[in-house]
Amino acid sequence: MSDRVVVAGAVYDRGRLLAARRSAPEELAGRWELPGGKLEPGESPEQALVRELREELGVETEPVERVPGEWPLKPGYVLRVWTVRLLSGEPRPLEDHDALRWLGPHELDDVDWLDQDRPAVAAVAGLSAE
Ligand code: DCM
């Protein structure tokens, strides 16, 4: 069986990367992630990402480029990341998150990323969707 894909967005705006603090489930709450979520049946990864960022943050976005690589999550799931351009709206923590931060290039270590997101953040560091 192939792994199920979780998609996440490296949302950049004016050179800063968006980090989101999870509010659930309990074992992940308080840790920071690149926002995203699971694919629904029939969705492409890009469609799932646009939907998740709309639901979770209230913004319209455009996936720009897949970040090379794939990172293991819990058993049976892998994380894939796209750089994402913000088209409209100001991100707000509507669902699954209780705080957001825009991190400048020297601030990427300032938040307590989920362990599984750390290699993905390292891979996107320095990229920009401008
Ligand atoms: N997940 C993760 N890192 C991300 C996004 C999601 O580790 N950047 C994990 C958390 C959940 C699963 O993927 O176990 C599905 O995410 P969600 O609950 O947001 O749909």
PDB file of N, CA and C in Angstrom, residues 14-87:
ATOM      1  N   ARG A  14       6.311  38.719   1.087  1.00  0.00           N
ATOM      2  CA  ARG A  14       7.418  39.672   1.262  1.00  0.00           C
ATOM      3  C   ARG A  14       8.609  39.028   1.994  1.00  0.00           C
ATOM      4  N   GLY A  15       8.942  37.821   1.566  1.00  0.00           N
ATOM      5  CA  GLY A  15      10.134  37.168   2.090  1.00  0.00           C
ATOM      6  C   GLY A  15       9.971  36.509   3.442  1.00  0.00           C
ATOM      7  N   ARG A  16       8.753  36.561   3.996  1.00  0.00           N
ATOM      8  CA  ARG A  16       8.540  35.917   5.294  1.00  0.00           C
ATOM      9  C   ARG A  16       7.685  34.665   5.123  1.00  0.00           C
ATOM     10  N   LEU A  17       7.975  33.667   5.950  1.00  0.00           N
ATOM     11  CA  LEU A  17       7.298  32.367   5.874  1.00  0.00           C
ATOM     12  C   LEU A  17       6.237  32.269   6.971  1.00  0.00           C
ATOM     13  N   LEU A  18       5.064  31.779   6.594  1.00  0.00           N
ATOM     14  CA  LEU A  18       3.966  31.651   7.555  1.00  0.00           C
ATOM     15  C   LEU A  18       4.082  30.354   8.345  1.00  0.00           C
ATOM     16  N   ALA A  19       4.055  30.484   9.669  1.00  0.00           N
ATOM     17  CA  ALA A  19       4.040  29.329  10.568  1.00  0.00           C
ATOM     18  C   ALA A  19       2.733  29.348  11.357  1.00  0.00           C
ATOM     19  N   ALA A  20       2.168  28.170  11.581  1.00  0.00           N
ATOM     20  CA  ALA A  20       0.871  28.061  12.261  1.00  0.00           C
ATOM     21  C   ALA A  20       1.000  27.137  13.470  1.00  0.00           C
ATOM     22  N   ARG A  21       0.460  27.580  14.604  1.00  0.00           N
ATOM     23  CA  ARG A  21       0.530  26.776  15.828  1.00  0.00           C
ATOM     24  C   ARG A  21      -0.723  25.924  15.973  1.00  0.00           C
ATOM     25  N   ARG A  22      -0.534  24.613  16.073  1.00  0.00           N
ATOM     26  CA  ARG A  22      -1.674  23.696  16.145  1.00  0.00           C
ATOM     27  C   ARG A  22      -2.379  23.795  17.493  1.00  0.00           C
ATOM     28  N   SER A  23      -3.718  23.680  17.438  1.00  0.00           N
ATOM     29  CA  SER A  23      -4.512  23.674  18.666  1.00  0.00           C
ATOM     30  C   SER A  23      -5.055  22.271  18.957  1.00  0.00           C
ATOM     31  N   ALA A  24      -4.878  21.340  18.018  1.00  0.00           N
ATOM     32  CA  ALA A  24      -5.372  19.971  18.189  1.00  0.00           C
ATOM     33  C   ALA A  24      -4.631  19.073  17.205  1.00  0.00           C
ATOM     34  N   PRO A  25      -4.606  17.751  17.379  1.00  0.00           N
ATOM     35  CA  PRO A  25      -4.976  17.034  18.599  1.00  0.00           C
ATOM     36  C   PRO A  25      -3.990  17.317  19.729  1.00  0.00           C
ATOM     37  N   GLU A  26      -4.311  16.797  20.891  1.00  0.00           N
ATOM     38  CA  GLU A  26      -3.572  17.164  22.098  1.00  0.00           C
ATOM     39  C   GLU A  26      -2.063  16.941  21.964  1.00  0.00           C
ATOM     40  N   GLU A  27      -1.681  15.822  21.306  1.00  0.00           N
ATOM     41  CA  GLU A  27      -0.247  15.502  21.241  1.00  0.00           C
ATOM     42  C   GLU A  27       0.523  16.447  20.303  1.00  0.00           C
ATOM     43  N   LEU A  28      -0.201  17.176  19.453  1.00  0.00           N
ATOM     44  CA  LEU A  28       0.464  18.116  18.545  1.00  0.00           C
ATOM     45  C   LEU A  28       0.233  19.569  18.947  1.00  0.00           C
ATOM     46  N   ALA A  29      -0.709  19.806  19.872  1.00  0.00           N
ATOM     47  CA  ALA A  29      -1.097  21.178  20.230  1.00  0.00           C
ATOM     48  C   ALA A  29       0.100  21.948  20.785  1.00  0.00           C
ATOM     49  N   GLY A  30       0.215  23.194  20.365  1.00  0.00           N
ATOM     50  CA  GLY A  30       1.307  24.052  20.834  1.00  0.00           C
ATOM     51  C   GLY A  30       2.532  24.005  19.942  1.00  0.00           C
ATOM     52  N   ARG A  31       2.603  23.017  19.075  1.00  0.00           N
ATOM     53  CA  ARG A  31       3.735  22.916  18.143  1.00  0.00           C
ATOM     54  C   ARG A  31       3.373  23.606  16.834  1.00  0.00           C
ATOM     55  N   TRP A  32       4.381  24.028  16.107  1.00  0.00           N
ATOM     56  CA  TRP A  32       4.172  24.825  14.888  1.00  0.00           C
ATOM     57  C   TRP A  32       4.353  23.974  13.645  1.00  0.00           C
ATOM     58  N   GLU A  33       3.616  24.325  12.597  1.00  0.00           N
ATOM     59  CA  GLU A  33       3.682  23.556  11.352  1.00  0.00           C
ATOM     60  C   GLU A  33       3.509  24.478  10.158  1.00  0.00           C
ATOM     61  N   LEU A  34       3.826  23.912   8.997  1.00  0.00           N
ATOM     62  CA  LEU A  34       3.400  24.498   7.738  1.00  0.00           C
ATOM     63  C   LEU A  34       1.942  24.060   7.560  1.00  0.00           C
ATOM     64  N   PRO A  35       1.007  25.001   7.398  1.00  0.00           N
ATOM     65  CA  PRO A  35      -0.409  24.619   7.379  1.00  0.00           C
ATOM     66  C   PRO A  35      -0.756  23.764   6.163  1.00  0.00           C
ATOM     67  N   GLY A  36      -1.722  22.863   6.355  1.00  0.00           N
ATOM     68  CA  GLY A  36      -2.139  21.971   5.280  1.00  0.00           C
ATOM     69  C   GLY A  36      -3.011  20.875   5.833  1.00  0.00           C
ATOM     70  N   GLY A  37      -3.057  19.743   5.136  1.00  0.00           N
ATOM     71  CA  GLY A  37      -3.856  18.626   5.631  1.00  0.00           C
ATOM     72  C   GLY A  37      -3.949  17.507   4.618  1.00  0.00           C
ATOM     73  N   LYS A  38      -4.849  16.571   4.908  1.00  0.00           N
ATOM     74  CA  LYS A  38      -4.966  15.354   4.089  1.00  0.00           C
ATOM     75  C   LYS A  38      -5.732  15.607   2.801  1.00  0.00           C
ATOM     76  N   LEU A  39      -5.379  14.851   1.777  1.00  0.00           N
ATOM     77  CA  LEU A  39      -6.155  14.863   0.540  1.00  0.00           C
ATOM     78  C   LEU A  39      -7.513  14.214   0.771  1.00  0.00           C
ATOM     79  N   GLU A  40      -8.541  14.747   0.124  1.00  0.00           N
ATOM     80  CA  GLU A  40      -9.836  14.076   0.080  1.00  0.00           C
ATOM     81  C   GLU A  40      -9.908  13.272  -1.219  1.00  0.00           C
ATOM     82  N   PRO A  41     -10.778  12.247  -1.256  1.00  0.00           N
ATOM     83  CA  PRO A  41     -10.852  11.407  -2.457  1.00  0.00           C
ATOM     84  C   PRO A  41     -11.085  12.246  -3.711  1.00  0.00           C
ATOM     85  N   GLY A  42     -10.322  11.953  -4.766  1.00  0.00           N
ATOM     86  CA  GLY A  42     -10.514  12.639  -6.039  1.00  0.00           C
ATOM     87  C   GLY A  42      -9.782  13.955  -6.177  1.00  0.00           C
ATOM     88  N   GLU A  43      -9.198  14.452  -5.086  1.00  0.00           N
ATOM     89  CA  GLU A  43      -8.496  15.733  -5.155  1.00  0.00           C
ATOM     90  C   GLU A  43      -7.055  15.553  -5.613  1.00  0.00           C
ATOM     91  N   SER A  44      -6.575  16.528  -6.374  1.00  0.00           N
ATOM     92  CA  SER A  44      -5.133  16.595  -6.618  1.00  0.00           C
ATOM     93  C   SER A  44      -4.488  17.219  -5.377  1.00  0.00           C
ATOM     94  N   PRO A  45      -3.186  17.019  -5.207  1.00  0.00           N
ATOM     95  CA  PRO A  45      -2.523  17.655  -4.059  1.00  0.00           C
ATOM     96  C   PRO A  45      -2.686  19.174  -4.059  1.00  0.00           C
ATOM     97  N   GLU A  46      -2.597  19.771  -5.236  1.00  0.00           N
ATOM     98  CA  GLU A  46      -2.727  21.236  -5.305  1.00  0.00           C
ATOM     99  C   GLU A  46      -4.134  21.685  -4.906  1.00  0.00           C
ATOM    100  N   GLN A  47      -5.157  20.942  -5.369  1.00  0.00           N
ATOM    101  CA  GLN A  47      -6.537  21.281  -4.988  1.00  0.00           C
ATOM    102  C   GLN A  47      -6.724  21.144  -3.480  1.00  0.00           C
ATOM    103  N   ALA A  48      -6.168  20.083  -2.902  1.00  0.00           N
ATOM    104  CA  ALA A  48      -6.296  19.871  -1.458  1.00  0.00           C
ATOM    105  C   ALA A  48      -5.632  21.012  -0.691  1.00  0.00           C
ATOM    106  N   LEU A  49      -4.492  21.443  -1.185  1.00  0.00           N
ATOM    107  CA  LEU A  49      -3.765  22.514  -0.493  1.00  0.00           C
ATOM    108  C   LEU A  49      -4.558  23.823  -0.523  1.00  0.00           C
ATOM    109  N   VAL A  50      -5.083  24.170  -1.691  1.00  0.00           N
ATOM    110  CA  VAL A  50      -5.879  25.397  -1.798  1.00  0.00           C
ATOM    111  C   VAL A  50      -7.093  25.321  -0.857  1.00  0.00           C
ATOM    112  N   ARG A  51      -7.761  24.156  -0.827  1.00  0.00           N
ATOM    113  CA  ARG A  51      -8.933  23.986   0.046  1.00  0.00           C
ATOM    114  C   ARG A  51      -8.543  24.088   1.519  1.00  0.00           C
ATOM    115  N   GLU A  52      -7.473  23.404   1.913  1.00  0.00           N
ATOM    116  CA  GLU A  52      -7.070  23.413   3.324  1.00  0.00           C
ATOM    117  C   GLU A  52      -6.692  24.818   3.785  1.00  0.00           C
ATOM    118  N   LEU A  53      -5.985  25.547   2.937  1.00  0.00           N
ATOM    119  CA  LEU A  53      -5.557  26.892   3.358  1.00  0.00           C
ATOM    120  C   LEU A  53      -6.747  27.842   3.411  1.00  0.00           C
ATOM    121  N   ARG A  54      -7.744  27.602   2.537  1.00  0.00           N
ATOM    122  CA  ARG A  54      -8.983  28.407   2.600  1.00  0.00           C
ATOM    123  C   ARG A  54      -9.721  28.111   3.900  1.00  0.00           C
ATOM    124  N   GLU A  55      -9.872  26.818   4.229  1.00  0.00           N
ATOM    125  CA  GLU A  55     -10.615  26.423   5.433  1.00  0.00           C
ATOM    126  C   GLU A  55      -9.896  26.858   6.704  1.00  0.00           C
ATOM    127  N   GLU A  56      -8.593  26.646   6.736  1.00  0.00           N
ATOM    128  CA  GLU A  56      -7.858  26.855   7.988  1.00  0.00           C
ATOM    129  C   GLU A  56      -7.484  28.306   8.223  1.00  0.00           C
ATOM    130  N   LEU A  57      -7.256  29.051   7.121  1.00  0.00           N
ATOM    131  CA  LEU A  57      -6.689  30.402   7.256  1.00  0.00           C
ATOM    132  C   LEU A  57      -7.548  31.494   6.638  1.00  0.00           C
ATOM    133  N   GLY A  58      -8.576  31.095   5.854  1.00  0.00           N
ATOM    134  CA  GLY A  58      -9.447  32.087   5.229  1.00  0.00           C
ATOM    135  C   GLY A  58      -8.794  32.864   4.102  1.00  0.00           C
ATOM    136  N   VAL A  59      -7.839  32.257   3.421  1.00  0.00           N
ATOM    137  CA  VAL A  59      -7.150  32.959   2.336  1.00  0.00           C
ATOM    138  C   VAL A  59      -7.256  32.172   1.032  1.00  0.00           C
ATOM    139  N   GLU A  60      -7.141  32.915  -0.077  1.00  0.00           N
ATOM    140  CA  GLU A  60      -7.034  32.293  -1.390  1.00  0.00           C
ATOM    141  C   GLU A  60      -5.554  32.248  -1.760  1.00  0.00           C
ATOM    142  N   THR A  61      -5.130  31.077  -2.248  1.00  0.00           N
ATOM    143  CA  THR A  61      -3.704  30.882  -2.510  1.00  0.00           C
ATOM    144  C   THR A  61      -3.500  30.169  -3.841  1.00  0.00           C
ATOM    145  N   GLU A  62      -2.278  30.220  -4.297  1.00  0.00           N
ATOM    146  CA  GLU A  62      -1.904  29.536  -5.525  1.00  0.00           C
ATOM    147  C   GLU A  62      -0.611  28.756  -5.262  1.00  0.00           C
ATOM    148  N   PRO A  63      -0.666  27.415  -5.369  1.00  0.00           N
ATOM    149  CA  PRO A  63       0.573  26.649  -5.254  1.00  0.00           C
ATOM    150  C   PRO A  63       1.512  27.047  -6.389  1.00  0.00           C
ATOM    151  N   VAL A  64       2.779  27.221  -6.073  1.00  0.00           N
ATOM    152  CA  VAL A  64       3.749  27.670  -7.073  1.00  0.00           C
ATOM    153  C   VAL A  64       4.613  26.512  -7.528  1.00  0.00           C
ATOM    154  N   GLU A  65       5.205  25.814  -6.590  1.00  0.00           N
ATOM    155  CA  GLU A  65       6.195  24.799  -6.934  1.00  0.00           C
ATOM    156  C   GLU A  65       6.280  23.762  -5.827  1.00  0.00           C
ATOM    157  N   ARG A  66       6.370  22.515  -6.217  1.00  0.00           N
ATOM    158  CA  ARG A  66       6.619  21.457  -5.229  1.00  0.00           C
ATOM    159  C   ARG A  66       8.039  21.586  -4.698  1.00  0.00           C
ATOM    160  N   VAL A  67       8.174  21.506  -3.395  1.00  0.00           N
ATOM    161  CA  VAL A  67       9.498  21.494  -2.782  1.00  0.00           C
ATOM    162  C   VAL A  67      10.020  20.063  -2.871  1.00  0.00           C
ATOM    163  N   PRO A  68      11.173  19.841  -3.488  1.00  0.00           N
ATOM    164  CA  PRO A  68      11.646  18.464  -3.656  1.00  0.00           C
ATOM    165  C   PRO A  68      11.771  17.754  -2.316  1.00  0.00           C
ATOM    166  N   GLY A  69      11.315  16.517  -2.291  1.00  0.00           N
ATOM    167  CA  GLY A  69      11.436  15.728  -1.069  1.00  0.00           C
ATOM    168  C   GLY A  69      10.082  15.283  -0.565  1.00  0.00           C
ATOM    169  N   GLU A  70      10.125  14.428   0.439  1.00  0.00           N
ATOM    170  CA  GLU A  70       8.925  13.844   1.027  1.00  0.00           C
ATOM    171  C   GLU A  70       9.324  13.409   2.427  1.00  0.00           C
ATOM    172  N   TRP A  71       8.515  13.727   3.418  1.00  0.00           N
ATOM    173  CA  TRP A  71       8.924  13.482   4.796  1.00  0.00           C
ATOM    174  C   TRP A  71       7.904  12.622   5.528  1.00  0.00           C
ATOM    175  N   PRO A  72       8.368  11.614   6.277  1.00  0.00           N
ATOM    176  CA  PRO A  72       7.437  10.715   6.950  1.00  0.00           C
ATOM    177  C   PRO A  72       6.715  11.393   8.113  1.00  0.00           C
ATOM    178  N   LEU A  73       5.410  11.113   8.209  1.00  0.00           N
ATOM    179  CA  LEU A  73       4.622  11.566   9.363  1.00  0.00           C
ATOM    180  C   LEU A  73       4.358  10.325  10.217  1.00  0.00           C
ATOM    181  N   LYS A  74       3.164  10.248  10.780  1.00  0.00           N
ATOM    182  CA  LYS A  74       2.820   9.009  11.492  1.00  0.00           C
ATOM    183  C   LYS A  74       2.810   7.876  10.462  1.00  0.00           C
ATOM    184  N   PRO A  75       2.862   6.603  10.920  1.00  0.00           N
ATOM    185  CA  PRO A  75       2.933   5.492   9.975  1.00  0.00           C
ATOM    186  C   PRO A  75       1.812   5.558   8.939  1.00  0.00           C
ATOM    187  N   GLY A  76       2.190   5.382   7.661  1.00  0.00           N
ATOM    188  CA  GLY A  76       1.192   5.382   6.590  1.00  0.00           C
ATOM    189  C   GLY A  76       0.955   6.739   5.962  1.00  0.00           C
ATOM    190  N   TYR A  77       1.618   7.783   6.455  1.00  0.00           N
ATOM    191  CA  TYR A  77       1.421   9.137   5.921  1.00  0.00           C
ATOM    192  C   TYR A  77       2.761   9.786   5.598  1.00  0.00           C
ATOM    193  N   VAL A  78       2.772  10.530   4.482  1.00  0.00           N
ATOM    194  CA  VAL A  78       3.957  11.311   4.147  1.00  0.00           C
ATOM    195  C   VAL A  78       3.549  12.758   3.884  1.00  0.00           C
ATOM    196  N   LEU A  79       4.488  13.645   4.155  1.00  0.00           N
ATOM    197  CA  LEU A  79       4.263  15.081   3.981  1.00  0.00           C
ATOM    198  C   LEU A  79       4.946  15.559   2.695  1.00  0.00           C
ATOM    199  N   ARG A  80       4.179  16.253   1.854  1.00  0.00           N
ATOM    200  CA  ARG A  80       4.742  16.911   0.663  1.00  0.00           C
ATOM    201  C   ARG A  80       4.415  18.391   0.749  1.00  0.00           C
ATOM    202  N   VAL A  81       5.349  19.218   0.305  1.00  0.00           N
ATOM    203  CA  VAL A  81       5.234  20.658   0.528  1.00  0.00           C
ATOM    204  C   VAL A  81       5.333  21.411  -0.798  1.00  0.00           C
ATOM    205  N   TRP A  82       4.522  22.437  -0.910  1.00  0.00           N
ATOM    206  CA  TRP A  82       4.564  23.355  -2.057  1.00  0.00           C
ATOM    207  C   TRP A  82       4.849  24.765  -1.554  1.00  0.00           C
ATOM    208  N   THR A  83       5.617  25.521  -2.320  1.00  0.00           N
ATOM    209  CA  THR A  83       5.627  26.954  -2.060  1.00  0.00           C
ATOM    210  C   THR A  83       4.292  27.505  -2.562  1.00  0.00           C
ATOM    211  N   VAL A  84       3.794  28.490  -1.850  1.00  0.00           N
ATOM    212  CA  VAL A  84       2.443  28.992  -2.088  1.00  0.00           C
ATOM    213  C   VAL A  84       2.467  30.515  -2.104  1.00  0.00           C
ATOM    214  N   ARG A  85       1.767  31.067  -3.084  1.00  0.00           N
ATOM    215  CA  ARG A  85       1.618  32.525  -3.153  1.00  0.00           C
ATOM    216  C   ARG A  85       0.243  32.908  -2.607  1.00  0.00           C
ATOM    217  N   LEU A  86       0.224  33.953  -1.804  1.00  0.00           N
ATOM    218  CA  LEU A  86      -1.017  34.476  -1.253  1.00  0.00           C
ATOM    219  C   LEU A  86      -1.682  35.350  -2.311  1.00  0.00           C
ATOM    220  N   LEU A  87      -2.924  34.999  -2.679  1.00  0.00           N
ATOM    221  CA  LEU A  87      -3.632  35.800  -3.689  1.00  0.00           C
ATOM    222  C   LEU A  87      -4.514  36.853  -3.039  1.00  0.00           C
TER     223      LEU A  87
END
